[in-house]
Each structure stands twice: as C-alpha cells, then as structure tokens.
Amino acid sequence: MTRHSGKAVVADDDPFFRIALASILTEHLGVPEIHQVGSLDEALEALAEKPDIRFALFDLDMPGMESPASLSAVRECFPEVLTVVVSGSTEREDVFLALRAGVHGFVPKGSNVESLIQALRMVFDGFVYVPAFVTRTPGGGPPEAATPTAWREAAADPTAALTPRQRQVLDLIVAGQSNKEIARSLSLGEGTVKIHVAALLKALGVPNRSAAAAWGGANFARPRAAP
C-alpha cells in the first residue's frame, strides 16, 4: 500500500459515513491523519488552518453546501488539494457542476467498498473519476447535448452560484465590515471569511472588495445577515 504524506479532511454531516471514509483513507490509501467535519464552513476552516491537508472529500447534502458549484471556493483557494465529491446524488447535472467547479472526482455513495477504494485510488494517482451513470441519457442524446439548468441560472444571475454563507458575507461587505468584523458577526475564522470573499469576487466577476460592495449595493437585495 502506498502511503501518502498529506492529511485529509472528510466533510459529511453523517458521522457514521465520515468514520467509514476515514477508515478507508487510513487503512487502504495510507493517509496518516483525517480531520472529520460536518459542514462546508468547518471544512474551509480546516483547510485554512492546516496547510498540510492534501485531500478533501465532500458530501453535497450538508450545511453550507448550496450546490456542487459551492466547491469552486475550495478549488480557487486551495488548488493543490485533491478534491472529491462522495455523494448520494445520481443526477448527471450534479456531476457536471462539480467538474465545472474543478473537482478531481465524483464518487457515488452507493458504491461498494472496493469500488470506492478504486475510485479514490484513481484520483490519488492523478486521474479524474466520473461515475458511469453520466453516460446514460433518458432521451438517448449525447451527454453534452443539454445545458444544465443551474448553469443557465448562474449565467443569468451571478449570485446564484453563491452559498447562503457567501451571500451573508456579501451583505456585510456592502455594510462596510472588514474581514475581522465579518468573522465576528458570523462566528467564523478570519481565514474562512477570506475564502468566502475570494469565491464571491470570482462569482461576481469583480476585482476587489470595493467593487463587490458597489455591485452588491446596486444589485443585491440584502436580507439581514445572521450567524
């Protein structure tokens, strides 16, 4: 078994599944240390605080995860981290959105243990893993024939790609708060706030916080931010 020097974070709100994935990573893939978290914010916090994390596994159905596009923040701020979705979703659109966000693999939760190990090993060896169901089309057309609905929505509205937390951050940027103040308002680490800011700047297509504040003030209907 090849041993990996980098650590991993497993983000899933099901503690039993987290334990199972951590066991697979340690016993079969040689990952020496696993950080288990239950939300996207906690995963971003771990990545911000632990620069030796090299592998990150994410469920799509957990607090803070709006859609697979939410993972663009991870890929933007931690390009060296191998990022894998391990999800119960069998929607082709979810796979396409995850790949568009830059993930290195999409592994169905329904896979048996051997298939899961094989898929993760492929990613660790430098390949991109995609489940077989993406080739199945109800109408018999080619997989790339249709444009996913969420892609069209994101193109029409830049905020559609933002997570609820990133919308809160944008609200507070418009209100004039610094990263430190936003971290205090939302009970987050300052490093996590920086990641959310970087992600929303990219989603809005603006170069800096001032431009984001101007865009948000003109276009964003701001609900009251809450932690």
mmCIF file of N, CA and C in Angstrom, residues 8-11 15 18-19 22 34-38 42:
data_model
loop_
_atom_site.group_PDB
_atom_site.id
_atom_site.type_symbol
_atom_site.label_atom_id
_atom_site.label_comp_id
_atom_site.label_asym_id
_atom_site.label_seq_id
_atom_site.Cartn_x
_atom_site.Cartn_y
_atom_site.Cartn_z
ATOM 1 N N ALA A 8 -5.922 14.555 5.291
ATOM 2 C CA ALA A 8 -7.190 14.670 4.574
ATOM 3 C C ALA A 8 -8.253 15.280 5.472
ATOM 4 N N VAL A 9 -9.253 15.900 4.844
ATOM 5 C CA VAL A 9 -10.452 16.332 5.550
ATOM 6 C C VAL A 9 -11.644 15.638 4.900
ATOM 7 N N VAL A 10 -12.516 15.098 5.742
ATOM 8 C CA VAL A 10 -13.743 14.450 5.273
ATOM 9 C C VAL A 10 -14.914 15.281 5.780
ATOM 10 N N ALA A 11 -15.684 15.842 4.855
ATOM 11 C CA ALA A 11 -16.798 16.715 5.213
ATOM 12 C C ALA A 11 -18.123 16.048 4.867
ATOM 13 N N PRO A 15 -22.091 11.274 10.732
ATOM 14 C CA PRO A 15 -20.865 10.873 11.426
ATOM 15 C C PRO A 15 -20.439 9.445 11.123
ATOM 16 N N ARG A 18 -18.703 9.459 7.793
ATOM 17 C CA ARG A 18 -17.378 10.078 7.972
ATOM 18 C C ARG A 18 -16.377 9.070 8.523
ATOM 19 N N ILE A 19 -16.808 8.326 9.520
ATOM 20 C CA ILE A 19 -15.921 7.324 10.130
ATOM 21 C C ILE A 19 -15.529 6.269 9.100
ATOM 22 N N ALA A 22 -13.046 7.774 6.666
ATOM 23 C CA ALA A 22 -11.759 7.960 7.337
ATOM 24 C C ALA A 22 -11.023 6.633 7.457
ATOM 25 N N ILE A 34 -6.750 12.167 9.483
ATOM 26 C CA ILE A 34 -8.017 12.575 8.882
ATOM 27 C C ILE A 34 -8.712 13.574 9.809
ATOM 28 N N HIS A 35 -9.154 14.688 9.269
ATOM 29 C CA HIS A 35 -9.954 15.652 10.021
ATOM 30 C C HIS A 35 -11.404 15.491 9.575
ATOM 31 N N GLN A 36 -12.276 15.169 10.519
ATOM 32 C CA GLN A 36 -13.680 14.938 10.202
ATOM 33 C C GLN A 36 -14.511 16.158 10.590
ATOM 34 N N VAL A 37 -15.308 16.666 9.639
ATOM 35 C CA VAL A 37 -16.143 17.838 9.888
ATOM 36 C C VAL A 37 -17.526 17.599 9.302
ATOM 37 N N GLY A 38 -18.499 18.436 9.737
ATOM 38 C CA GLY A 38 -19.875 18.199 9.333
ATOM 39 C C GLY A 38 -20.508 19.295 8.503
ATOM 40 N N GLU A 42 -16.890 24.348 8.226
ATOM 41 C CA GLU A 42 -15.886 23.654 9.034
ATOM 42 C C GLU A 42 -14.768 23.102 8.156
#
